[in-house]
């Protein structure tokens, strides 16, 4: 990358460390970022309703990677899920009371996951079946959505008798998200393809989930090392930058890749399996100053993955620098500023 008119190229690396290690529940780089769950009751049934649940990721740079999202809630009454399209409950529960038609799920607190790609068409709905992978809004708005449909029974079949689910949880994957109570909002309105007629659903409620790095992990998940063309010394990540762990829980650097248990198998709790290093971080960002002229300076950023469980195929790097809005050239990255704070030079860089 080339940056113009700033005397100290190391200033930016310091802010990278701060961003990755001291993020609170409120993200000042993305103050409006959240994941919104919208439940649209599209029809009533004799004992309940059919609803389409849409998950919109309005976060500018935080996507949901493999193994994908896991959504949970607690029913307010004795509801059951008769059927689902585009997702499935991970546990059917005890449905022994039903002799004829057996529900898809009878648990008081169901846990739902997205279907995998390639499922039969009769089990699909629009924006489903991506293995729970959801892009960020800043990276690809068209892919920042996930949906599924469910038929709920024993719930009441009118706006007055339906009770909203409660205690929503979202893993994306792993901990970090806190979800608000469900709130009734004006019914969603749709336009017909010709634009001449409006239709609306029977009932709509929203749930908003926000992310906190402090909830996701007690330790940072990456560190920054630095070097420059005019000095052979490399400033490494500090020791135990991402926490200290017993050497029995990490992978020795001389291990054969094929022998590593859990290789490329991410877990739902998002626990990393890292290579044994002094910093103990899943990710290392290296900031190397290649040139430093009066008019401009150039920095090479290298990102190393020490996590044997996860391939970061759609990674995003967020950096803060007072002069990032004066970038002249970017190589191998797709770059754009993080709105709404473009004047403060917050920026987003992601791979192409």
mmCIF file of C-alpha atoms in Angstrom:
data_model
loop_
_atom_site.group_PDB
_atom_site.id
_atom_site.type_symbol
_atom_site.label_atom_id
_atom_site.label_comp_id
_atom_site.label_asym_id
_atom_site.label_seq_id
_atom_site.Cartn_x
_atom_site.Cartn_y
_atom_site.Cartn_z
ATOM 1 C CA UNK A 1 0.000 0.000 0.000
ATOM 2 C CA UNK A 2 1.111 3.596 -0.620
ATOM 3 C CA UNK A 3 0.111 6.358 1.821
ATOM 4 C CA UNK A 4 0.604 10.095 1.231
ATOM 5 C CA UNK A 5 1.709 13.024 3.393
ATOM 6 C CA UNK A 6 2.224 11.487 6.772
ATOM 7 C CA UNK A 7 5.554 11.468 8.584
ATOM 8 C CA UNK A 8 5.227 8.324 10.727
ATOM 9 C CA UNK A 9 4.189 5.063 9.021
ATOM 10 C CA UNK A 10 4.311 3.209 12.362
ATOM 11 C CA UNK A 11 1.406 5.185 13.798
ATOM 12 C CA UNK A 12 -1.055 2.958 12.007
ATOM 13 C CA UNK A 13 0.269 -0.302 13.394
ATOM 14 C CA UNK A 14 -0.246 0.922 16.949
ATOM 15 C CA UNK A 15 -3.905 1.490 16.238
ATOM 16 C CA UNK A 16 -4.229 -2.003 14.740
ATOM 17 C CA UNK A 17 -3.240 -3.415 18.106
ATOM 18 C CA UNK A 18 -5.799 -1.273 19.894
ATOM 19 C CA UNK A 19 -8.609 -2.273 17.582
ATOM 20 C CA UNK A 20 -8.015 -5.970 17.894
ATOM 21 C CA UNK A 21 -7.468 -6.095 21.635
ATOM 22 C CA UNK A 22 -9.697 -3.481 23.224
ATOM 23 C CA UNK A 23 -13.044 -3.612 21.417
ATOM 24 C CA UNK A 24 -16.088 -3.175 23.676
ATOM 25 C CA UNK A 25 -19.744 -4.086 23.112
ATOM 26 C CA UNK A 26 -20.106 -0.747 21.343
ATOM 27 C CA UNK A 27 -17.879 -0.700 18.265
ATOM 28 C CA UNK A 28 -16.996 2.925 17.530
ATOM 29 C CA UNK A 29 -15.716 1.919 14.087
ATOM 30 C CA UNK A 30 -19.122 0.449 13.249
ATOM 31 C CA UNK A 31 -21.595 2.064 15.674
ATOM 32 C CA UNK A 32 -24.689 0.970 13.755
ATOM 33 C CA UNK A 33 -23.482 -2.547 13.033
ATOM 34 C CA UNK A 34 -25.745 -5.378 14.149
ATOM 35 C CA UNK A 35 -27.464 -8.539 13.006
ATOM 36 C CA UNK A 36 -31.229 -8.100 12.739
ATOM 37 C CA UNK A 37 -33.569 -11.099 12.822
ATOM 38 C CA UNK A 38 -36.939 -10.383 11.223
ATOM 39 C CA UNK A 39 -39.826 -12.800 11.769
ATOM 40 C CA UNK A 40 -42.593 -12.373 9.182
ATOM 41 C CA UNK A 41 -45.779 -14.341 9.816
ATOM 42 C CA UNK A 42 -46.900 -14.949 6.246
ATOM 43 C CA UNK A 43 -50.006 -17.069 6.988
ATOM 44 C CA UNK A 44 -52.074 -18.557 9.771
ATOM 45 C CA UNK A 45 -52.647 -22.292 10.215
ATOM 46 C CA UNK A 46 -55.337 -24.096 12.284
ATOM 47 C CA UNK A 47 -53.061 -24.197 15.362
ATOM 48 C CA UNK A 48 -50.383 -21.647 14.592
ATOM 49 C CA UNK A 49 -48.590 -19.865 11.790
ATOM 50 C CA UNK A 50 -46.010 -20.057 9.010
ATOM 51 C CA UNK A 51 -43.156 -17.565 9.313
ATOM 52 C CA UNK A 52 -40.129 -16.562 7.275
ATOM 53 C CA UNK A 53 -37.129 -15.640 9.422
ATOM 54 C CA UNK A 54 -34.594 -13.346 7.743
ATOM 55 C CA UNK A 55 -31.166 -12.667 9.189
ATOM 56 C CA UNK A 56 -29.574 -9.440 7.908
ATOM 57 C CA UNK A 57 -25.941 -8.754 8.782
ATOM 58 C CA UNK A 58 -25.659 -4.963 8.913
ATOM 59 C CA UNK A 59 -22.089 -5.077 10.248
ATOM 60 C CA UNK A 60 -19.622 -3.345 7.964
ATOM 61 C CA UNK A 61 -16.696 -5.732 8.380
ATOM 62 C CA UNK A 62 -17.645 -8.678 10.626
ATOM 63 C CA UNK A 63 -18.936 -11.672 8.678
ATOM 64 C CA UNK A 64 -20.091 -15.101 9.879
ATOM 65 C CA UNK A 65 -17.607 -17.726 8.741
ATOM 66 C CA UNK A 66 -17.735 -21.524 8.657
ATOM 67 C CA UNK A 67 -19.175 -23.508 10.429
ATOM 68 C CA UNK A 68 -21.817 -20.808 10.290
ATOM 69 C CA UNK A 69 -24.499 -19.347 12.544
ATOM 70 C CA UNK A 70 -26.499 -21.136 15.216
ATOM 71 C CA UNK A 71 -29.749 -19.553 16.351
ATOM 72 C CA UNK A 72 -31.656 -20.431 19.507
ATOM 73 C CA UNK A 73 -34.682 -19.183 21.436
ATOM 74 C CA UNK A 74 -37.234 -20.276 24.053
ATOM 75 C CA UNK A 75 -40.924 -20.626 23.241
ATOM 76 C CA UNK A 76 -43.333 -18.587 25.376
ATOM 77 C CA UNK A 77 -45.963 -21.360 25.487
ATOM 78 C CA UNK A 78 -45.939 -25.025 24.392
ATOM 79 C CA UNK A 79 -45.158 -24.406 20.724
ATOM 80 C CA UNK A 80 -43.718 -27.017 18.393
ATOM 81 C CA UNK A 81 -42.097 -26.710 14.985
ATOM 82 C CA UNK A 82 -44.108 -28.775 12.514
ATOM 83 C CA UNK A 83 -41.713 -28.292 9.604
ATOM 84 C CA UNK A 84 -38.819 -26.192 8.362
ATOM 85 C CA UNK A 85 -37.480 -25.142 4.953
ATOM 86 C CA UNK A 86 -33.963 -23.800 4.491
ATOM 87 C CA UNK A 87 -32.806 -24.699 8.007
ATOM 88 C CA UNK A 88 -33.172 -27.453 10.570
ATOM 89 C CA UNK A 89 -33.361 -27.936 14.312
ATOM 90 C CA UNK A 90 -30.334 -29.789 15.627
ATOM 91 C CA UNK A 91 -32.404 -31.826 18.123
ATOM 92 C CA UNK A 92 -35.954 -33.080 17.621
ATOM 93 C CA UNK A 93 -36.625 -33.493 21.328
ATOM 94 C CA UNK A 94 -39.387 -35.610 22.890
ATOM 95 C CA UNK A 95 -42.294 -35.820 20.458
ATOM 96 C CA UNK A 96 -43.780 -39.020 21.941
ATOM 97 C CA UNK A 97 -47.105 -37.283 22.649
ATOM 98 C CA UNK A 98 -47.784 -37.027 18.918
ATOM 99 C CA UNK A 99 -49.056 -40.283 17.396
ATOM 100 C CA UNK A 100 -49.939 -39.268 13.847
ATOM 101 C CA UNK A 101 -48.086 -36.262 12.517
ATOM 102 C CA UNK A 102 -44.737 -35.978 14.298
ATOM 103 C CA UNK A 103 -43.300 -32.435 14.543
ATOM 104 C CA UNK A 104 -39.872 -31.492 13.268
ATOM 105 C CA UNK A 105 -38.938 -30.268 16.768
ATOM 106 C CA UNK A 106 -40.680 -30.408 20.157
ATOM 107 C CA UNK A 107 -38.009 -28.795 22.319
ATOM 108 C CA UNK A 108 -38.916 -25.855 24.542
ATOM 109 C CA UNK A 109 -35.656 -24.162 23.497
ATOM 110 C CA UNK A 110 -34.819 -25.237 19.933
ATOM 111 C CA UNK A 111 -31.450 -24.708 18.279
ATOM 112 C CA UNK A 112 -31.501 -24.036 14.531
ATOM 113 C CA UNK A 113 -28.736 -24.138 11.918
ATOM 114 C CA UNK A 114 -28.637 -23.355 8.216
ATOM 115 C CA UNK A 115 -28.825 -26.126 5.625
ATOM 116 C CA UNK A 116 -25.719 -27.032 3.656
ATOM 117 C CA UNK A 117 -25.342 -26.179 -0.041
ATOM 118 C CA UNK A 118 -26.736 -28.765 -2.416
ATOM 119 C CA UNK A 119 -29.856 -29.778 -0.474
ATOM 120 C CA UNK A 120 -32.914 -30.736 -2.594
ATOM 121 C CA UNK A 121 -34.860 -27.817 -4.030
ATOM 122 C CA UNK A 122 -37.980 -28.676 -2.027
ATOM 123 C CA UNK A 123 -35.962 -27.994 1.151
ATOM 124 C CA UNK A 124 -34.709 -24.590 -0.015
ATOM 125 C CA UNK A 125 -35.902 -21.017 0.298
ATOM 126 C CA UNK A 126 -34.361 -17.805 -1.025
ATOM 127 C CA UNK A 127 -31.106 -16.858 0.754
ATOM 128 C CA UNK A 128 -30.786 -20.186 2.516
ATOM 129 C CA UNK A 129 -28.495 -23.163 2.438
ATOM 130 C CA UNK A 130 -25.032 -21.600 2.629
ATOM 131 C CA UNK A 131 -23.875 -23.597 5.618
ATOM 132 C CA UNK A 132 -24.566 -20.603 7.843
ATOM 133 C CA UNK A 133 -21.926 -18.441 6.148
ATOM 134 C CA UNK A 134 -23.028 -14.794 5.899
ATOM 135 C CA UNK A 135 -21.001 -11.956 4.396
ATOM 136 C CA UNK A 136 -20.662 -8.561 6.039
ATOM 137 C CA UNK A 137 -22.651 -5.615 4.715
ATOM 138 C CA UNK A 138 -19.501 -3.713 3.819
ATOM 139 C CA UNK A 139 -18.031 -6.628 1.900
ATOM 140 C CA UNK A 140 -21.051 -7.869 -0.087
ATOM 141 C CA UNK A 141 -24.583 -6.658 0.811
ATOM 142 C CA UNK A 142 -26.213 -9.214 -1.509
ATOM 143 C CA UNK A 143 -24.639 -12.058 0.485
ATOM 144 C CA UNK A 144 -25.182 -10.476 3.914
ATOM 145 C CA UNK A 145 -28.523 -12.229 4.399
ATOM 146 C CA UNK A 146 -29.756 -15.659 5.397
ATOM 147 C CA UNK A 147 -33.354 -16.931 5.572
ATOM 148 C CA UNK A 148 -35.442 -19.930 6.524
ATOM 149 C CA UNK A 149 -39.122 -20.799 6.893
ATOM 150 C CA UNK A 150 -40.844 -22.634 9.718
ATOM 151 C CA UNK A 151 -44.364 -23.786 10.516
ATOM 152 C CA UNK A 152 -45.225 -23.343 14.199
ATOM 153 C CA UNK A 153 -48.017 -25.153 15.995
ATOM 154 C CA UNK A 154 -49.773 -24.909 19.384
ATOM 155 C CA UNK A 155 -49.059 -21.189 19.390
ATOM 156 C CA UNK A 156 -52.321 -19.443 18.743
ATOM 157 C CA UNK A 157 -53.457 -18.356 15.302
ATOM 158 C CA UNK A 158 -54.190 -14.636 15.652
ATOM 159 C CA UNK A 159 -52.182 -11.510 16.396
ATOM 160 C CA UNK A 160 -53.680 -11.461 19.897
ATOM 161 C CA UNK A 161 -53.001 -15.088 20.841
ATOM 162 C CA UNK A 162 -49.466 -15.475 19.476
ATOM 163 C CA UNK A 163 -46.724 -15.000 22.062
ATOM 164 C CA UNK A 164 -43.288 -13.885 20.921
ATOM 165 C CA UNK A 165 -40.333 -16.229 21.485
ATOM 166 C CA UNK A 166 -37.808 -15.068 24.094
ATOM 167 C CA UNK A 167 -34.196 -15.545 25.219
ATOM 168 C CA UNK A 168 -32.696 -15.411 21.723
ATOM 169 C CA UNK A 169 -29.096 -16.558 21.307
ATOM 170 C CA UNK A 170 -26.821 -16.307 18.280
ATOM 171 C CA UNK A 171 -23.483 -18.000 17.743
ATOM 172 C CA UNK A 172 -21.617 -16.608 14.806
ATOM 173 C CA UNK A 173 -19.748 -19.014 15.222
ATOM 174 C CA UNK A 174 -18.760 -19.006 18.883
ATOM 175 C CA UNK A 175 -19.730 -16.503 21.540
ATOM 176 C CA UNK A 176 -19.866 -12.736 21.194
ATOM 177 C CA UNK A 177 -23.451 -11.842 20.274
ATOM 178 C CA UNK A 178 -26.072 -10.526 22.685
ATOM 179 C CA UNK A 179 -29.657 -10.437 21.406
ATOM 180 C CA UNK A 180 -32.447 -8.096 22.421
ATOM 181 C CA UNK A 181 -35.988 -9.233 23.314
ATOM 182 C CA UNK A 182 -38.316 -9.643 20.353
ATOM 183 C CA UNK A 183 -40.241 -6.477 19.507
ATOM 184 C CA UNK A 184 -43.372 -6.174 17.392
ATOM 185 C CA UNK A 185 -42.871 -3.780 14.465
ATOM 186 C CA UNK A 186 -45.119 -2.705 11.576
ATOM 187 C CA UNK A 187 -45.855 -5.643 9.235
ATOM 188 C CA UNK A 188 -43.463 -6.031 6.318
ATOM 189 C CA UNK A 189 -44.912 -4.763 3.031
ATOM 190 C CA UNK A 190 -44.134 -6.292 -0.365
ATOM 191 C CA UNK A 191 -44.698 -4.979 -3.864
ATOM 192 C CA UNK A 192 -45.896 -7.220 -6.675
ATOM 193 C CA UNK A 193 -43.455 -7.583 -9.618
ATOM 194 C CA UNK A 194 -45.388 -5.022 -11.669
ATOM 195 C CA UNK A 195 -45.255 -2.542 -8.775
ATOM 196 C CA UNK A 196 -49.001 -1.925 -8.868
ATOM 197 C CA UNK A 197 -50.112 -3.754 -5.744
ATOM 198 C CA UNK A 198 -48.922 -3.894 -2.132
ATOM 199 C CA UNK A 199 -49.274 -6.921 0.107
ATOM 200 C CA UNK A 200 -48.311 -7.274 3.732
ATOM 201 C CA UNK A 201 -47.610 -10.100 6.137
ATOM 202 C CA UNK A 202 -49.875 -10.905 9.081
ATOM 203 C CA UNK A 203 -47.397 -9.914 11.768
ATOM 204 C CA UNK A 204 -43.712 -8.963 12.105
ATOM 205 C CA UNK A 205 -41.279 -8.837 15.010
ATOM 206 C CA UNK A 206 -37.573 -8.004 15.133
ATOM 207 C CA UNK A 207 -34.641 -9.135 17.261
ATOM 208 C CA UNK A 208 -31.348 -7.188 17.234
ATOM 209 C CA UNK A 209 -28.057 -8.913 18.053
ATOM 210 C CA UNK A 210 -24.856 -6.942 18.701
ATOM 211 C CA UNK A 211 -21.284 -8.197 18.964
ATOM 212 C CA UNK A 212 -18.674 -7.749 21.661
ATOM 213 C CA UNK A 213 -15.088 -8.992 21.454
ATOM 214 C CA UNK A 214 -14.993 -8.967 25.241
ATOM 215 C CA UNK A 215 -17.765 -11.578 25.286
ATOM 216 C CA UNK A 216 -16.258 -13.551 22.424
ATOM 217 C CA UNK A 217 -12.839 -14.012 23.990
ATOM 218 C CA UNK A 218 -10.981 -12.947 27.122
ATOM 219 C CA UNK A 219 -7.818 -12.570 25.038
ATOM 220 C CA UNK A 220 -7.066 -10.823 21.714
ATOM 221 C CA UNK A 221 -7.253 -12.970 18.601
ATOM 222 C CA UNK A 222 -4.361 -11.405 16.713
ATOM 223 C CA UNK A 223 -1.181 -9.399 17.224
ATOM 224 C CA UNK A 224 0.965 -6.998 15.190
ATOM 225 C CA UNK A 225 4.709 -7.204 14.480
ATOM 226 C CA UNK A 226 6.704 -4.446 12.773
ATOM 227 C CA UNK A 227 9.825 -3.949 10.685
ATOM 228 C CA UNK A 228 11.338 -1.413 8.249
ATOM 229 C CA UNK A 229 13.727 -1.218 5.311
ATOM 230 C CA UNK A 230 16.218 0.923 7.197
ATOM 231 C CA UNK A 231 16.622 -1.420 10.184
ATOM 232 C CA UNK A 232 17.262 -5.167 10.251
ATOM 233 C CA UNK A 233 15.581 -5.491 13.642
ATOM 234 C CA UNK A 234 12.071 -6.952 13.697
ATOM 235 C CA UNK A 235 9.767 -5.953 16.508
ATOM 236 C CA UNK A 236 7.834 -9.170 17.181
ATOM 237 C CA UNK A 237 4.460 -9.654 18.795
ATOM 238 C CA UNK A 238 4.849 -9.517 22.550
ATOM 239 C CA UNK A 239 5.030 -12.779 24.474
ATOM 240 C CA UNK A 240 1.589 -14.182 25.341
ATOM 241 C CA UNK A 241 -0.058 -11.405 23.299
ATOM 242 C CA UNK A 242 -3.148 -13.614 22.939
ATOM 243 C CA UNK A 243 -2.839 -15.252 26.336
ATOM 244 C CA UNK A 244 -0.519 -17.933 27.662
ATOM 245 C CA UNK A 245 -1.471 -21.570 27.266
ATOM 246 C CA UNK A 246 -0.044 -24.961 28.080
ATOM 247 C CA UNK A 247 2.149 -26.317 25.298
ATOM 248 C CA UNK A 248 0.024 -29.475 25.301
ATOM 249 C CA UNK A 249 -2.885 -27.513 23.806
ATOM 250 C CA UNK A 250 -0.963 -26.109 20.811
ATOM 251 C CA UNK A 251 0.592 -27.714 17.749
ATOM 252 C CA UNK A 252 4.428 -27.845 17.563
ATOM 253 C CA UNK A 253 5.760 -25.943 14.568
ATOM 254 C CA UNK A 254 7.644 -29.007 13.311
ATOM 255 C CA UNK A 255 4.515 -31.195 13.169
ATOM 256 C CA UNK A 256 3.444 -32.727 9.879
ATOM 257 C CA UNK A 257 0.301 -30.994 8.651
ATOM 258 C CA UNK A 258 -1.461 -34.273 7.816
ATOM 259 C CA UNK A 259 -1.014 -35.534 11.378
ATOM 260 C CA UNK A 260 -2.759 -32.584 13.060
ATOM 261 C CA UNK A 261 -6.048 -33.694 14.653
ATOM 262 C CA UNK A 262 -8.807 -31.192 13.876
ATOM 263 C CA UNK A 263 -7.128 -29.763 10.772
ATOM 264 C CA UNK A 264 -9.562 -27.563 8.791
ATOM 265 C CA UNK A 265 -12.438 -28.603 11.076
ATOM 266 C CA UNK A 266 -13.829 -25.473 12.746
ATOM 267 C CA UNK A 267 -15.964 -25.965 15.838
ATOM 268 C CA UNK A 268 -19.217 -24.302 16.821
ATOM 269 C CA UNK A 269 -17.570 -22.612 19.789
ATOM 270 C CA UNK A 270 -14.897 -21.219 17.433
ATOM 271 C CA UNK A 271 -12.027 -22.462 19.623
ATOM 272 C CA UNK A 272 -8.765 -22.127 17.651
ATOM 273 C CA UNK A 273 -6.097 -24.810 17.367
ATOM 274 C CA UNK A 274 -2.943 -22.734 17.112
ATOM 275 C CA UNK A 275 0.666 -23.412 16.332
ATOM 276 C CA UNK A 276 2.991 -23.148 19.342
ATOM 277 C CA UNK A 277 4.480 -19.639 19.254
ATOM 278 C CA UNK A 278 5.618 -17.126 21.831
ATOM 279 C CA UNK A 279 2.632 -14.891 21.101
ATOM 280 C CA UNK A 280 -0.002 -17.715 21.047
ATOM 281 C CA UNK A 281 -2.153 -15.847 18.512
ATOM 282 C CA UNK A 282 -4.279 -17.443 15.768
ATOM 283 C CA UNK A 283 -3.427 -14.518 13.455
ATOM 284 C CA UNK A 284 -0.330 -12.340 13.120
ATOM 285 C CA UNK A 285 -0.368 -9.080 11.139
ATOM 286 C CA UNK A 286 3.091 -7.896 10.078
ATOM 287 C CA UNK A 287 3.599 -4.214 9.203
ATOM 288 C CA UNK A 288 6.730 -3.616 7.106
ATOM 289 C CA UNK A 289 7.758 -0.128 5.959
ATOM 290 C CA UNK A 290 9.213 -0.539 2.464
ATOM 291 C CA UNK A 291 9.746 3.125 1.509
ATOM 292 C CA UNK A 292 9.635 6.408 3.391
ATOM 293 C CA UNK A 293 9.849 9.572 1.274
ATOM 294 C CA UNK A 294 8.776 13.118 2.006
ATOM 295 C CA UNK A 295 5.866 12.868 -0.438
ATOM 296 C CA UNK A 296 4.703 9.367 0.417
ATOM 297 C CA UNK A 297 5.544 6.114 2.127
ATOM 298 C CA UNK A 298 4.771 2.500 1.318
ATOM 299 C CA UNK A 299 3.876 -0.317 3.682
ATOM 300 C CA UNK A 300 3.558 -4.037 3.044
ATOM 301 C CA UNK A 301 1.040 -5.874 5.230
ATOM 302 C CA UNK A 302 1.419 -9.633 5.656
ATOM 303 C CA UNK A 303 -1.176 -11.754 7.454
ATOM 304 C CA UNK A 304 -0.181 -15.189 8.766
ATOM 305 C CA UNK A 305 -2.705 -17.799 9.896
ATOM 306 C CA UNK A 306 -1.518 -19.954 12.820
ATOM 307 C CA UNK A 307 -4.973 -21.491 13.329
ATOM 308 C CA UNK A 308 -5.021 -25.054 12.005
ATOM 309 C CA UNK A 309 -8.802 -25.288 12.319
ATOM 310 C CA UNK A 310 -9.876 -22.448 10.072
ATOM 311 C CA UNK A 311 -9.136 -21.127 6.594
ATOM 312 C CA UNK A 312 -9.935 -17.397 6.515
ATOM 313 C CA UNK A 313 -11.105 -17.362 2.906
ATOM 314 C CA UNK A 314 -13.110 -14.122 3.168
ATOM 315 C CA UNK A 315 -11.026 -12.260 5.704
ATOM 316 C CA UNK A 316 -11.308 -8.568 6.465
ATOM 317 C CA UNK A 317 -8.644 -6.366 8.045
ATOM 318 C CA UNK A 318 -9.657 -3.110 9.738
ATOM 319 C CA UNK A 319 -7.019 -0.419 10.310
ATOM 320 C CA UNK A 320 -7.164 3.134 11.629
ATOM 321 C CA UNK A 321 -4.797 5.852 10.504
ATOM 322 C CA UNK A 322 -5.106 9.666 10.260
ATOM 323 C CA UNK A 323 -4.050 9.561 6.595
ATOM 324 C CA UNK A 324 -5.799 6.513 5.168
ATOM 325 C CA UNK A 325 -8.107 8.745 3.133
ATOM 326 C CA UNK A 326 -5.019 9.797 1.117
ATOM 327 C CA UNK A 327 -4.138 6.340 -0.171
ATOM 328 C CA UNK A 328 -2.805 6.452 -3.736
ATOM 329 C CA UNK A 329 -2.302 2.757 -4.523
ATOM 330 C CA UNK A 330 -3.386 -0.570 -3.070
ATOM 331 C CA UNK A 331 -1.989 -3.891 -4.254
ATOM 332 C CA UNK A 332 -3.723 -7.274 -3.708
ATOM 333 C CA UNK A 333 -6.415 -5.733 -1.502
ATOM 334 C CA UNK A 334 -9.906 -4.384 -2.052
ATOM 335 C CA UNK A 335 -9.986 -1.167 -0.047
ATOM 336 C CA UNK A 336 -12.663 1.285 0.999
ATOM 337 C CA UNK A 337 -13.207 3.664 3.926
ATOM 338 C CA UNK A 338 -15.414 2.665 6.808
ATOM 339 C CA UNK A 339 -18.441 4.936 6.854
ATOM 340 C CA UNK A 340 -19.774 6.999 8.538
ATOM 341 C CA UNK A 341 -16.365 8.091 9.882
ATOM 342 C CA UNK A 342 -14.529 8.704 6.612
ATOM 343 C CA UNK A 343 -13.292 12.078 7.917
ATOM 344 C CA UNK A 344 -11.515 10.300 10.786
ATOM 345 C CA UNK A 345 -9.813 8.001 8.277
ATOM 346 C CA UNK A 346 -11.210 4.702 9.448
ATOM 347 C CA UNK A 347 -10.699 2.210 6.696
ATOM 348 C CA UNK A 348 -11.519 -1.302 5.625
ATOM 349 C CA UNK A 349 -9.287 -3.566 3.619
ATOM 350 C CA UNK A 350 -10.412 -6.981 2.481
ATOM 351 C CA UNK A 351 -9.090 -9.643 0.177
ATOM 352 C CA UNK A 352 -10.275 -9.975 -3.382
#
